[in-house]
Each structure stands twice: as C-alpha cells, then as structure tokens.
Coordinates of C-alpha atoms in Angstrom, one line a residue:
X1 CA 113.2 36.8 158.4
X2 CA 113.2 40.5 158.9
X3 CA 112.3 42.7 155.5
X4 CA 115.1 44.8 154.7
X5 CA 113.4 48.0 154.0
X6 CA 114.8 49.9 150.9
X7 CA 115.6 53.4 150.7
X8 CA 113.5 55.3 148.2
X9 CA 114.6 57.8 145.7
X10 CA 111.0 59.1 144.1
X11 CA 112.3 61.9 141.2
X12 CA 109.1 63.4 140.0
X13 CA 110.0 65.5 137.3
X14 CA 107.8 68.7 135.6
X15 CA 106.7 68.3 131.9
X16 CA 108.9 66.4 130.7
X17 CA 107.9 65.1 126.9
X18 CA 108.2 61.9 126.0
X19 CA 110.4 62.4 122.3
X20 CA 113.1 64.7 124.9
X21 CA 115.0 61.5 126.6
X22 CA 117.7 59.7 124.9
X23 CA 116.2 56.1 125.6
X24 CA 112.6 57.3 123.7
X25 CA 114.6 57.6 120.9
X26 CA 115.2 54.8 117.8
X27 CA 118.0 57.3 116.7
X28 CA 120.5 59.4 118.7
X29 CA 119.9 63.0 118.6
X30 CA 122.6 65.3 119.8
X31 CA 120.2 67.5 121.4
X32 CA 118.7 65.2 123.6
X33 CA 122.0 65.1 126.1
X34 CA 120.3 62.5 128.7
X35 CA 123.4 59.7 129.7
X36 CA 122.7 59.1 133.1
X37 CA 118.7 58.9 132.9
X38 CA 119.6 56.8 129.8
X39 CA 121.7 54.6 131.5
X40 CA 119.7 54.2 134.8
X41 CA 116.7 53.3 132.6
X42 CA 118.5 50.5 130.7
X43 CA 119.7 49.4 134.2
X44 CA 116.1 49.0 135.5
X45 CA 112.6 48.9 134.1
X46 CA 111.3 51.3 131.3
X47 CA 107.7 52.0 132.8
X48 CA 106.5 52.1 129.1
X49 CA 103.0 52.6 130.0
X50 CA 102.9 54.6 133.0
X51 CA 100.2 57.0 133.1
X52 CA 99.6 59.8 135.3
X53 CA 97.1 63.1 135.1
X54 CA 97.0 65.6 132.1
X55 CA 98.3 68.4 134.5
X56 CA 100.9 68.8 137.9
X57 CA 98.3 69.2 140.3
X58 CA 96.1 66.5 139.4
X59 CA 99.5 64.1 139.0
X60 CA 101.1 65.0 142.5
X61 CA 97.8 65.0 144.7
X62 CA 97.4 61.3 142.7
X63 CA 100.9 60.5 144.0
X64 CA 100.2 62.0 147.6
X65 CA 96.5 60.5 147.8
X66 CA 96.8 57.4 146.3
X67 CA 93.6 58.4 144.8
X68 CA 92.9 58.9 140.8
X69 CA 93.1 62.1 139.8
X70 CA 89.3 61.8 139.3
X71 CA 88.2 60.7 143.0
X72 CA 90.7 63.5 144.3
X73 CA 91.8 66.5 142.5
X74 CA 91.5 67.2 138.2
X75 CA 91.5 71.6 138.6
X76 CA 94.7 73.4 138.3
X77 CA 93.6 75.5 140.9
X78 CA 96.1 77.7 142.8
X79 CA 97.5 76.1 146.3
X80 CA 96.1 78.8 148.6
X81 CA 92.9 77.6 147.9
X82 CA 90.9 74.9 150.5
X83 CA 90.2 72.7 147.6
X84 CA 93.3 72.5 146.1
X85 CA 95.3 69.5 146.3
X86 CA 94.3 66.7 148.9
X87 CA 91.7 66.8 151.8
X88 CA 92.9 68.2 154.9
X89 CA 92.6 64.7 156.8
X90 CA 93.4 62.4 153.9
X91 CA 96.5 60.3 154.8
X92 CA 99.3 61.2 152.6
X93 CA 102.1 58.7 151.0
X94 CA 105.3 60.3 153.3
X95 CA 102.7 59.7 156.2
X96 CA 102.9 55.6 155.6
X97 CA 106.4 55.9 154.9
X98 CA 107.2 57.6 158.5
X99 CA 104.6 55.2 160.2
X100 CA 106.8 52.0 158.1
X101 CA 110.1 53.5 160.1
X102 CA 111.4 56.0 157.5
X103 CA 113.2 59.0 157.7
X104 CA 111.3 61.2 155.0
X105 CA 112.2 64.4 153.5
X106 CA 110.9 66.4 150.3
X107 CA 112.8 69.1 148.1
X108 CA 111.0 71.1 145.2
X109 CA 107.9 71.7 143.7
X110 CA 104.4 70.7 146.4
X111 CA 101.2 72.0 144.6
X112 CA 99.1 70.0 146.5
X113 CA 97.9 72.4 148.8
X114 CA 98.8 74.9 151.3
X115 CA 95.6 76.3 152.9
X116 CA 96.4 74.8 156.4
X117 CA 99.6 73.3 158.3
X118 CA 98.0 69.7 157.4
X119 CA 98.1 70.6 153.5
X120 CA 102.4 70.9 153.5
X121 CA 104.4 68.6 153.4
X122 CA 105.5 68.1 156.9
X123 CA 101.8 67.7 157.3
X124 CA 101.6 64.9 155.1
X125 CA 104.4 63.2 157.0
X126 CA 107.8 64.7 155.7
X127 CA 110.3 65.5 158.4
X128 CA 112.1 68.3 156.7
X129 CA 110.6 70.1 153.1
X130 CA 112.4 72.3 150.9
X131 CA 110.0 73.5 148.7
X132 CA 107.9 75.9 146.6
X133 CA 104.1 75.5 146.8
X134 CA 102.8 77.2 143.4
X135 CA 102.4 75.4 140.0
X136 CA 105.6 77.2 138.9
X137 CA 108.1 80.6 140.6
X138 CA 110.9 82.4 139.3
X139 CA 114.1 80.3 139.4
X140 CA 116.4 83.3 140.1
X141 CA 114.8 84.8 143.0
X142 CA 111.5 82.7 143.6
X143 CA 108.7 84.9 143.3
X144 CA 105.7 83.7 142.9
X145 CA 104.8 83.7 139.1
X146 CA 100.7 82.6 138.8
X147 CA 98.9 82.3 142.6
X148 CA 95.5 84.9 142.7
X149 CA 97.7 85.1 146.6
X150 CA 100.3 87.2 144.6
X151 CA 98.3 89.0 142.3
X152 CA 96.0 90.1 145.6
X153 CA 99.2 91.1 147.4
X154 CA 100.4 93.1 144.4
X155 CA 96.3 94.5 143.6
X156 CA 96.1 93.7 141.0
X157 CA 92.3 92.3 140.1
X158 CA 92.3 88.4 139.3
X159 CA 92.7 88.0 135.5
X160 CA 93.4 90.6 134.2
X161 CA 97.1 91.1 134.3
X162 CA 99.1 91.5 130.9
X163 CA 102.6 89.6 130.4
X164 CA 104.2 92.2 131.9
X165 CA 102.5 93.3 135.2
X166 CA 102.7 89.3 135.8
X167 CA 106.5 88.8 136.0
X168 CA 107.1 91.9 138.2
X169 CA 105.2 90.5 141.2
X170 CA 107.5 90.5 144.8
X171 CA 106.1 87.8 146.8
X172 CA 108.6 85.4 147.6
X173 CA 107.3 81.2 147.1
X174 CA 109.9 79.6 148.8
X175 CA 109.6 77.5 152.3
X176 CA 111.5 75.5 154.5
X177 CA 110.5 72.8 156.7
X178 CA 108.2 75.0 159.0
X179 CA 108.7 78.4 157.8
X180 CA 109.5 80.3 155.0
X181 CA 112.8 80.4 153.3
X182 CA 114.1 84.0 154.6
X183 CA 117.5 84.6 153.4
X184 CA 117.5 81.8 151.1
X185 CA 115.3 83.3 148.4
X186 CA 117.2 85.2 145.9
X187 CA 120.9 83.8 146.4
X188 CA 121.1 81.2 143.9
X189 CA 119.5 79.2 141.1
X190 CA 116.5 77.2 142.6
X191 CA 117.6 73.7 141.4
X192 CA 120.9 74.3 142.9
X193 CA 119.9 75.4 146.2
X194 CA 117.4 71.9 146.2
X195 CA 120.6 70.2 145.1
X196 CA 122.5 71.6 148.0
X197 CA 120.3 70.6 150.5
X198 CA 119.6 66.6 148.7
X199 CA 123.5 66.8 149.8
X200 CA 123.1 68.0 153.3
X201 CA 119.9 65.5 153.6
X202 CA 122.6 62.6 152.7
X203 CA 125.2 63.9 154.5
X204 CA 122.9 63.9 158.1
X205 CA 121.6 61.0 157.2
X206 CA 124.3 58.4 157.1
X207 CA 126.1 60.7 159.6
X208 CA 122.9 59.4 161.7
X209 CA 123.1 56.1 160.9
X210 CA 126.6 55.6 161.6
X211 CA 126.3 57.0 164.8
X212 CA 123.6 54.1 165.3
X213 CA 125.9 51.6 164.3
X214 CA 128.5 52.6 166.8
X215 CA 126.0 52.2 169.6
X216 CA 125.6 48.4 170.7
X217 CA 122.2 49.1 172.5
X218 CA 120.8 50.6 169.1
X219 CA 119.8 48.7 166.2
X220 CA 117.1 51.1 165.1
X221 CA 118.5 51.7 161.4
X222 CA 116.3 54.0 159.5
X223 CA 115.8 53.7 155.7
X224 CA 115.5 57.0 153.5
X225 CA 112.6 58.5 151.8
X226 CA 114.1 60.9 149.8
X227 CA 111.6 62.7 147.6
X228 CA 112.9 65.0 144.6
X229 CA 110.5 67.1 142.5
X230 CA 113.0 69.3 140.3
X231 CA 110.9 72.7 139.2
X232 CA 112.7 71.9 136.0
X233 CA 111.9 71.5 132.6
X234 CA 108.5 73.7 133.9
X235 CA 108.5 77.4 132.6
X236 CA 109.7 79.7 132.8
X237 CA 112.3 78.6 130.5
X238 CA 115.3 80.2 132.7
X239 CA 118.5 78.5 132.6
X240 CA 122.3 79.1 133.7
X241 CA 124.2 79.9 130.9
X242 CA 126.9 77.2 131.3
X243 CA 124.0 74.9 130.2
X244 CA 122.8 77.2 127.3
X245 CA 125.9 77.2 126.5
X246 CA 126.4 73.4 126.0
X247 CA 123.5 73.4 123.4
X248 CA 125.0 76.1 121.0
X249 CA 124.6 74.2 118.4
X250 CA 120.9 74.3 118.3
X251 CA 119.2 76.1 114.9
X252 CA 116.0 76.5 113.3
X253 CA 114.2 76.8 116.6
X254 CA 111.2 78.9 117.8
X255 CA 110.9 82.1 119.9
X256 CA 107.7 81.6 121.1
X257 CA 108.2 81.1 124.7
X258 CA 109.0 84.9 125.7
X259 CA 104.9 84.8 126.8
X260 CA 105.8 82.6 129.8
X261 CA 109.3 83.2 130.5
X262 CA 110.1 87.2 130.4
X263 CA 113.9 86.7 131.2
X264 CA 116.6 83.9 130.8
X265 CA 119.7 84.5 132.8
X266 CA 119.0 86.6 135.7
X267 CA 117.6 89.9 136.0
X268 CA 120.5 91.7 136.8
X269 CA 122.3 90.4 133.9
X270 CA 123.7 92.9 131.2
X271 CA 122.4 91.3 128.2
X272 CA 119.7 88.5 127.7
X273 CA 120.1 85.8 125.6
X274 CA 118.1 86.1 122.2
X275 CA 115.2 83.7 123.0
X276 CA 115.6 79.7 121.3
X277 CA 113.1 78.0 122.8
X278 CA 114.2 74.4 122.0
X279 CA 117.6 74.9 122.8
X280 CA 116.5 76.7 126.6
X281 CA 114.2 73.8 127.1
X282 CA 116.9 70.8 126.3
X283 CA 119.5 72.7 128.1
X284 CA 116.6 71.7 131.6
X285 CA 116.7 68.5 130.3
X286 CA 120.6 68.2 130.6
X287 CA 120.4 70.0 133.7
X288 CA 118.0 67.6 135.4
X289 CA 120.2 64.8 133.7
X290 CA 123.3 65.7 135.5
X291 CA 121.6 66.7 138.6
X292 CA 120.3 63.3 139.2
X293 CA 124.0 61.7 138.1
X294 CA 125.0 64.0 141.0
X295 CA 122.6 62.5 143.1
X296 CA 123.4 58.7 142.6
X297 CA 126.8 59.4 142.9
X298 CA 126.0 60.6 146.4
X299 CA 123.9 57.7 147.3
X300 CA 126.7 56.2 146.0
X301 CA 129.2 57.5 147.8
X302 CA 127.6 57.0 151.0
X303 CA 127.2 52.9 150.3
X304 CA 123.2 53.8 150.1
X305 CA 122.4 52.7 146.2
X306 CA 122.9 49.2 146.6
X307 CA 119.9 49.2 148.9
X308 CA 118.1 51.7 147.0
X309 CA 114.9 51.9 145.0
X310 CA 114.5 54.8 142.2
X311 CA 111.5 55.4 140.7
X312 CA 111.7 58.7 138.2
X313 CA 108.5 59.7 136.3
X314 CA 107.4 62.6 134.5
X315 CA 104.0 64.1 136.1
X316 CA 102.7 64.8 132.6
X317 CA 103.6 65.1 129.1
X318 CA 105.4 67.7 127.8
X319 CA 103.5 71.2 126.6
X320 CA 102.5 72.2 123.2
X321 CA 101.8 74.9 123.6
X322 CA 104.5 76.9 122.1
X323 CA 104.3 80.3 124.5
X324 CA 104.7 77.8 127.2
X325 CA 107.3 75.3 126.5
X326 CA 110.0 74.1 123.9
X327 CA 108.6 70.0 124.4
X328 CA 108.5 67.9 122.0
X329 CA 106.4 64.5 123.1
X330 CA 107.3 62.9 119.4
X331 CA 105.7 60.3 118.7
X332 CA 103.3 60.5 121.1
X333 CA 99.6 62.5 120.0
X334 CA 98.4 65.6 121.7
X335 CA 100.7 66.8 124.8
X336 CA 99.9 68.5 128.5
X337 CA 96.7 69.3 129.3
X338 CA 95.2 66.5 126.6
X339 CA 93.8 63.2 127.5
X340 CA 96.4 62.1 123.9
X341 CA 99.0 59.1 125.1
X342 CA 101.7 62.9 125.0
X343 CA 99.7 64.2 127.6
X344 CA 99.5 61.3 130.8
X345 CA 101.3 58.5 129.1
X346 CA 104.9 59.7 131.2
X347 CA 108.2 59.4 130.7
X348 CA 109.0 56.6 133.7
X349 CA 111.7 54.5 135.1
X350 CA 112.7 52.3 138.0
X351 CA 116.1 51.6 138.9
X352 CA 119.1 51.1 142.0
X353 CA 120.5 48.6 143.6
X354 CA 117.8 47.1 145.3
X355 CA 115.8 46.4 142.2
X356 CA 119.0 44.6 140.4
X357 CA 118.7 42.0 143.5
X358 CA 115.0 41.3 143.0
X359 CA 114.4 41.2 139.0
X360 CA 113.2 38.2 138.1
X361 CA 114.3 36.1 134.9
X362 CA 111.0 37.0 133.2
X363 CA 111.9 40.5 133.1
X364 CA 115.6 40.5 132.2
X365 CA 114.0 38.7 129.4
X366 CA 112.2 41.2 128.3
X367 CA 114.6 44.2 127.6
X368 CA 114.2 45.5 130.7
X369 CA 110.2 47.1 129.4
X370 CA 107.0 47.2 131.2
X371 CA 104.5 47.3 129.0
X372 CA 101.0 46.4 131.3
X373 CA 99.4 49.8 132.6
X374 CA 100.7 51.7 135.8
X375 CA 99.0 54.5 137.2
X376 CA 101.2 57.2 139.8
X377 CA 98.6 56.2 142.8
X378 CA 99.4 52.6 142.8
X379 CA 103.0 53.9 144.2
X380 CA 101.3 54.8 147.4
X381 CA 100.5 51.3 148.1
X382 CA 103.3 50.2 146.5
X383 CA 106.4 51.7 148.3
X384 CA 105.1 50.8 151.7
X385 CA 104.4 47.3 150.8
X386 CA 108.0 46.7 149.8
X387 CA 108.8 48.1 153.6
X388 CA 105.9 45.5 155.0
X389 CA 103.3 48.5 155.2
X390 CA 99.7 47.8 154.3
X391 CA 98.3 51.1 153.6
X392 CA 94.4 49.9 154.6
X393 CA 94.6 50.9 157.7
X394 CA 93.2 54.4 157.3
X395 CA 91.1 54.5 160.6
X396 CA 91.9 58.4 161.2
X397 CA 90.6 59.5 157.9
X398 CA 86.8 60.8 156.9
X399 CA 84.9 57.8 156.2
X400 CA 83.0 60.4 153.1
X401 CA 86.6 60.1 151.7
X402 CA 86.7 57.6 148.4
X403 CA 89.0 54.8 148.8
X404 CA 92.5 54.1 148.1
X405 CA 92.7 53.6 144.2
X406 CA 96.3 52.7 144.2
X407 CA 97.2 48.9 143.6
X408 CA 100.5 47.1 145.2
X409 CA 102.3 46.6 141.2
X410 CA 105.4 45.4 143.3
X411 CA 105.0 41.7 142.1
X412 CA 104.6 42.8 138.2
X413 CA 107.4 44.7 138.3
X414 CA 110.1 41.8 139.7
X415 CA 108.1 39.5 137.3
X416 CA 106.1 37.5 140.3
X417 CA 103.5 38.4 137.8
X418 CA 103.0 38.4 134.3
X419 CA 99.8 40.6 134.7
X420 CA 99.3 44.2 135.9
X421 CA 96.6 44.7 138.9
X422 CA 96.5 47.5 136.9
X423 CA 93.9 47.2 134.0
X424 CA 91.2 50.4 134.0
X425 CA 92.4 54.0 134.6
X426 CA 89.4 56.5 134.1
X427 CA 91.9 58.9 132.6
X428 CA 89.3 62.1 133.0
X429 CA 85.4 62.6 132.9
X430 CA 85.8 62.0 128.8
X431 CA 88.7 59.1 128.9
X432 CA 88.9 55.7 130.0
X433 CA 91.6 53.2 129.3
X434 CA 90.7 49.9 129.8
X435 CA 94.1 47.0 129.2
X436 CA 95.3 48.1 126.0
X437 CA 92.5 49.8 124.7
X438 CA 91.5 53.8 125.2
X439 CA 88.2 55.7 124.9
X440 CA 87.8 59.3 124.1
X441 CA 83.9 60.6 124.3
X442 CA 83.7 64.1 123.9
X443 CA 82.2 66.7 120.8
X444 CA 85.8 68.6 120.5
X445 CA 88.4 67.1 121.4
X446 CA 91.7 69.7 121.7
X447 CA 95.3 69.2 121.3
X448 CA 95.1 66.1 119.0
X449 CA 98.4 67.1 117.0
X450 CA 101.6 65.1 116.9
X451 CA 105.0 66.9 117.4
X452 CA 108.3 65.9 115.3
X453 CA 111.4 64.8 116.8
X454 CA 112.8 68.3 116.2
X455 CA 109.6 70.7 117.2
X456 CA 109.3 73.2 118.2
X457 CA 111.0 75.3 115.6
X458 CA 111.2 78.0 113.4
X459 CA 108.0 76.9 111.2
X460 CA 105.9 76.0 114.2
X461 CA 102.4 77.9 114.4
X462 CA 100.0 77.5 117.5
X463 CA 97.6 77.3 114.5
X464 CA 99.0 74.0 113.7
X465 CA 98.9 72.2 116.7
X466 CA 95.7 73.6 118.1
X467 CA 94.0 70.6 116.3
X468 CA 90.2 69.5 117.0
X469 CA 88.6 66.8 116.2
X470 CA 85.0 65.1 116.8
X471 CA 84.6 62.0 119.3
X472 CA 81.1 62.4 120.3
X473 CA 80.0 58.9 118.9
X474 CA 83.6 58.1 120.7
X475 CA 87.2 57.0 119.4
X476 CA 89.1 54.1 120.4
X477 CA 92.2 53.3 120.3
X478 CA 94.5 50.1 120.7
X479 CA 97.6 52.3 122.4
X480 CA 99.4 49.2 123.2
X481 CA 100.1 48.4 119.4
X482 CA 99.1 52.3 118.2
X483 CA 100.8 54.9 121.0
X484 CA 100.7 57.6 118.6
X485 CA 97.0 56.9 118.5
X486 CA 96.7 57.1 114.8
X487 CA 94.3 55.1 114.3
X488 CA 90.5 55.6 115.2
X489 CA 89.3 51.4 115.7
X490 CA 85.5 52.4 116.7
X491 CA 84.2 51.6 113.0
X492 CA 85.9 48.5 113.3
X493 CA 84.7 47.2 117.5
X494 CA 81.3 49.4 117.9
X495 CA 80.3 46.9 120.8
X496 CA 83.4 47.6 122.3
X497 CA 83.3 51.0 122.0
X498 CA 79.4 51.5 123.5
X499 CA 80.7 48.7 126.5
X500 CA 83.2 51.6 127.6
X501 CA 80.9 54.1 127.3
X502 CA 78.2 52.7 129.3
X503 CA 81.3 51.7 132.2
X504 CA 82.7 55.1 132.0
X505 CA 79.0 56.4 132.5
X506 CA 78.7 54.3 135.8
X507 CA 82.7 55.1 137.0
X508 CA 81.5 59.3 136.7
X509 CA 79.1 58.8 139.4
X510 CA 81.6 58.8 141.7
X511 CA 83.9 61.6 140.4

C-alpha cells in the first residue's frame, strides 16, 4: 500500500521561555494569553524534553543539518560570513523533503548562512523563501540590526558602535525567493507580511492541487512543507499596539529592554509607548498565538489539517538577560545562551490531523507527554521517513563532512516504542546529557539563576541573575526528576559523574 505522505507544518519559534506558555503552567496566569498553542498541545504530544542549542544559529543549522550543534555550527556568528551556518555542499532538511515529492517553502527568520546561493534557502531545497537572513532586523522597516555587513556599509568600525549609532543603520534584511524584497520592506509589520504570504502559499497550493485532481492523466498530488520561523518573541521588543494594548493590565514590570529595542511602535509614530518589558514581550507571545490559530484555520479551511503534521518548537530558551528580553523560563535554571535545562530544554509540541490517526494507546495513556530525550536534528531524519525517505543516501556531499546525528523518533512518538533512540546529546564542549542524567564540567559556569513566574519586573537586577558557580570537579543532575536542576547529585554518584567525563572527553575529539 502506497504511504500517504503528510503535509508538514514545522513552526520554529525565537526565544521563547519555557514559564511564557499557558500549558507550562500548574496555574493560569492572565498574562500568559496562549489558547490555541494550548489547545494544539493538549491535542498532540508535549515534547517535554526536547532539547535544542543554547542559541538561534546553532538550533536552526541543527534543524537544517541534521547534525548536533557541536559537529556543525555552536558560534553566533553573523550570516555573511563562510562559516556561518551549514557547509556549502551539506544536504539540507527541505532538500530531502523536495527529493520525497514535496512542495517546500520557508517564511521568516534563516541565520544559517548566506555567503553563497547554496547557503539560502532555495539552496537548501525550498522552492519559494520569504525571509530575513540576520540573527534579528527591525520589524517596522527591516533593517538590518547586528551583521558586521551593515555596520561596514554604514563605516562604522566592527565593535564599537554605541546603542544609538546601532539602530540607525539603512541596510535593508529582507529577501524573497531569489532576490531581495524591493518594495516590500518598510510597508508593514514583518510578521504580517510572512503571514500574508503563509496565506498566498495555501492559497496556490491547493489551487494547484485541485487543478490536478481535475486532470484524469494526473495523479501526481504533492504534499506541503510549509516551514514558519516567526522573528517573534526575538528583540527588538517592537509590537503593534492593538496587542500592547490587550496586556494593559500588566504592572510592576521592568524597563530594561530600551538597550536592545530603541523604539516600540513605529518610528514615525507621535509618541512611544513608556517602555514595560514584560508586558511588550507577552504581547509577542499572544501575537505568535493567534498567528498560528490563523494558520490552522487556513489549513483548515483548505481540508489540509486532517492530513497534517505540526511540529512547533522553541529554538532556545528564553533570554535573561534583562536589556535583551522580557522571558521568563520559570521553573527552569539559567536561560539562552546557558547549557541550564532554560536555556536548550524548548518549549515543543506535535500536533494535526495526521498525528490523531497514528497515536497509539500507549500514548493517549500517558497525558499526551513525552518525556524520553529529543534533539531538533533527529527531525531531519524524521520528517522524511514518515514520507518513506531514508536520508543515508548522501552520495553528493563531502565525505570530510561528519555524519547525520539525527535519529528517526517517529516510532517513539506514535508509541511503537517505549524507548527514545535518543539517549546522549553532547549539549556543548562542557555539557553532556546522557538518558535522564546531565553533566556540567567547567570552572564558571554563567547564567545559573532561576526566573519567577512573574520576572522580569520592577526589582529585577542583571546583578541577580548573572549568577556563577564552580563545576570544575563537574555537576550532575537527574533533570528528568529535577528540571529546575536544583540539586547537584555528584557527591552522591562520583563514578557516574567521572564515567561522563571521560565519554564527553572522547565525544570532543570530534567537535
């Protein structure tokens, strides 16, 4: 019997903390306004253990590559570089999806690379791309915001801008398909203009296929790869104001965020909002809520979700650092940029029609939670498995290149499985994670705070959360039983603890 191929709805979503979705939560908050990623979660799977890298770049390459962060890419360096991102001739994820008979597409954030035509996306196999390539641009006119490409283009000598010669920079990051995005930039939101064009991707698509099935001679249905990477809840911390408006309420918050986001409503605006930090970065989080209720209702609408596979993950924690965000990853430990649980453990989902028909009793059994490690490579073996794609068959790539990392977790998720194929993750040249037990071996180890439920606020201090401690005999951690990673079990399993030592030893050889 032929496989019916799925379509795939991938929402990758920026820094997103783990304590800002309603289903995280033991109690309802009224700031955390998240219904339809609520309900879609306790509809599907909660990916309760689904790790990714401590930063976007590392994360999406991961995603792309198949490849750990740590075999790939770990920097944060800027996309016009050659070594950012994924090797030029290193087989990307909508490459496999186009060869399994997909029609692919990507809209919003890249940041895995742009120094040649193979590094965008339609290099990497996505037939149409709206999209911005840097870690982060201005959602009112989309200007780049961080690349050393901007600050050369505006001389200004790398690092050492201020605050303010950093927002007024006039490159535009904005492209489309094969070119850039002229006339486009500057006449909307961002996230509207990618919602606009999810529509028009929907729209040609069944148009497409219903041409097909009016033609007897044609039975060359194409499935959709629809891949949506909202710039949102990233800073700057810019939002509409009907959104800001919904979140009125909010008090007691911080102002700290005015470092990385120099204006809230548009520029042209007559008065700025006074800065809340908090309430801007929740108002993102509603926004991205009732973009992707906007979305379903279109696949919807267009009889696609019943054949549909979502998968939503966050591509890090959320940031603690309070000129940069208003996260809260409560009650995870430590946030972005940290090898803590609130830094790569992420906010993760699966969902749609065509999971309800292939859950197995074992997992409606279970609440609907996954508790076994993922990791975000082992979707790019994953997705083209389900469409009867084995993703070995790399023959055109460098034979230096290290090999796919990503694991088929398909028969775990339906409950084929009780076990994960998923059992070691070297987070980072100082982490491992090895089934339910984590290592940390470094001398300082940064960003080991916890965040409350309503953080940041008025009280907060960088002071507070910039947190060190010692691991240089190494800490360990049981973070299936202790995800807040409170307490330290190396005393308690030293043989344990020098066993992961020695294996993370061997595993950095090939970093």
């Amino acid at each position: 019997e032929a496989i019916q191929k799925p379509n795939v709805l991938f929402i990758l979503v920026d820094d997103l903390g783990w304590g800002d979705v309603g289903f995280h939560l033991e109690e309802d908050d009224p700031e955390v306004m998240t219904p339809r990623m609520d309900e879609l979660a306790y509809s599907g799977l909660r990916l309760n253990r689904h790790y990714v890298h401590s930063s976007c770049t590392g994360t999406r390459t991961a995603l792309q590559s198949g490849r750990l962060p740590v075999h790939v890419q770990t920097s944060l360096k800027n996309p016009e570089d050659s070594s950012s991102g994924m090797p030029r001739n290193m087989t990307g994820l909508g490459e496999h999806m186009k060869t399994a008979g997909y029609s692919t597409h990507y809209v919003g954030k890249w940041d895995v690379g742009m120094a040649t035509p193979k590094h965008l996306p339609t290099g990497r196999g996505y037939d149409t791309a709206l999209h911005y390539f840097e870690h982060k641009n201005d959602y009112w006119n989309q200007t780049c915001m961080q690349s050393i490409c901007c600050q050369y283009f505006d001389n200004v000598r790398y690092g050492s801008m201020e605050a303010s010669e950093f927002f007024n920079l006039s490159v535009t990051d904005l492209w489309d398909t094969h070119q850039p995005a002229y006339g486009l930039n500057g006449t909307n939101y961002e996230e509207f203009m990618f919602l606009d064009r999810i529509q028009q991707i929907l729209d040609s698509h069944t148009a497409t296929q219903n041409e097909k099935d009016g033609d007897d001679d044609n039975d060359d249905d194409k499935p959709l790869f629809l891949f949506y990477a909202p710039h949102i809840e990233h800073c700057p911390l810019q939002v509409p104001q009907e959104y800001l408006d919904q979140l009125d309420f909010v008090t007691d918050d911080s102002q700290q965020c005015t470092k990385r986001t120099p204006n809230i409503l548009p520029p042209s605006a007559k008065k700025q909002p006074t800065p809340s930090c908090r309430k801007q970065y929740r108002a993102m989080v509603l926004m991205v809520d009732h973009f992707i209720d906007q979305i379903v209702n279109q696949f919807q609408k267009h009889n696609l979700w019943d054949n549909t596979l979502l998968v939503f993950t966050s591509d890090n924690g959320g940031p603690t650092h309070l000129r940069e965000s208003g996260s809260t990853n409560f009650d995870l430990r430590g946030g972005k940029y940290s090898d803590w649980e609130g830094g790569v453990r992420a906010t993760a989902f699966v969902a749609g029609g065509y999971l309800d028909r292939h859950l197995s009793v074992t997992n409606k059994n279970s609440n609907g939670v996954v508790n076994q490690p993922i990791h975000i490579a082992d979707w790019y073996k994953t997705l083209p498995s389900i469409a009867g794609l084995d993703v070995l068959d790399l023959s055109g790539e460098d034979p230096n290149f290290p090999p796919v990392d990503g694991v088929n977790v398909c028969s775990y998720l339906i409950g084929q499985s009780d076990t994960s194929p998923r059992q070691e993750i070297p987070l980072s040249y100082h982490s491992l994670l090895q089934g339910d037990f984590k290592l940390i071996w470094r001398d300082q180890v940064p960003e080991s705070s916890w965040t409350g439920p309503r953080s940041p606020n008025a009280s907060s201090t960088q002071e507070s959360l910039d947190v060190v401690i010692d691991c240089h005999d190494g800490c360990l951690f049981n973070v299936a039983t202790d995800r807040g990673e409170y307490f330290d079990l190396a005393p308690k399993y030293p043989i344990k603890v020098q066993a992961m030592k020695e294996r993370l030893e061997e595993l950095r050889h090939d970093f």
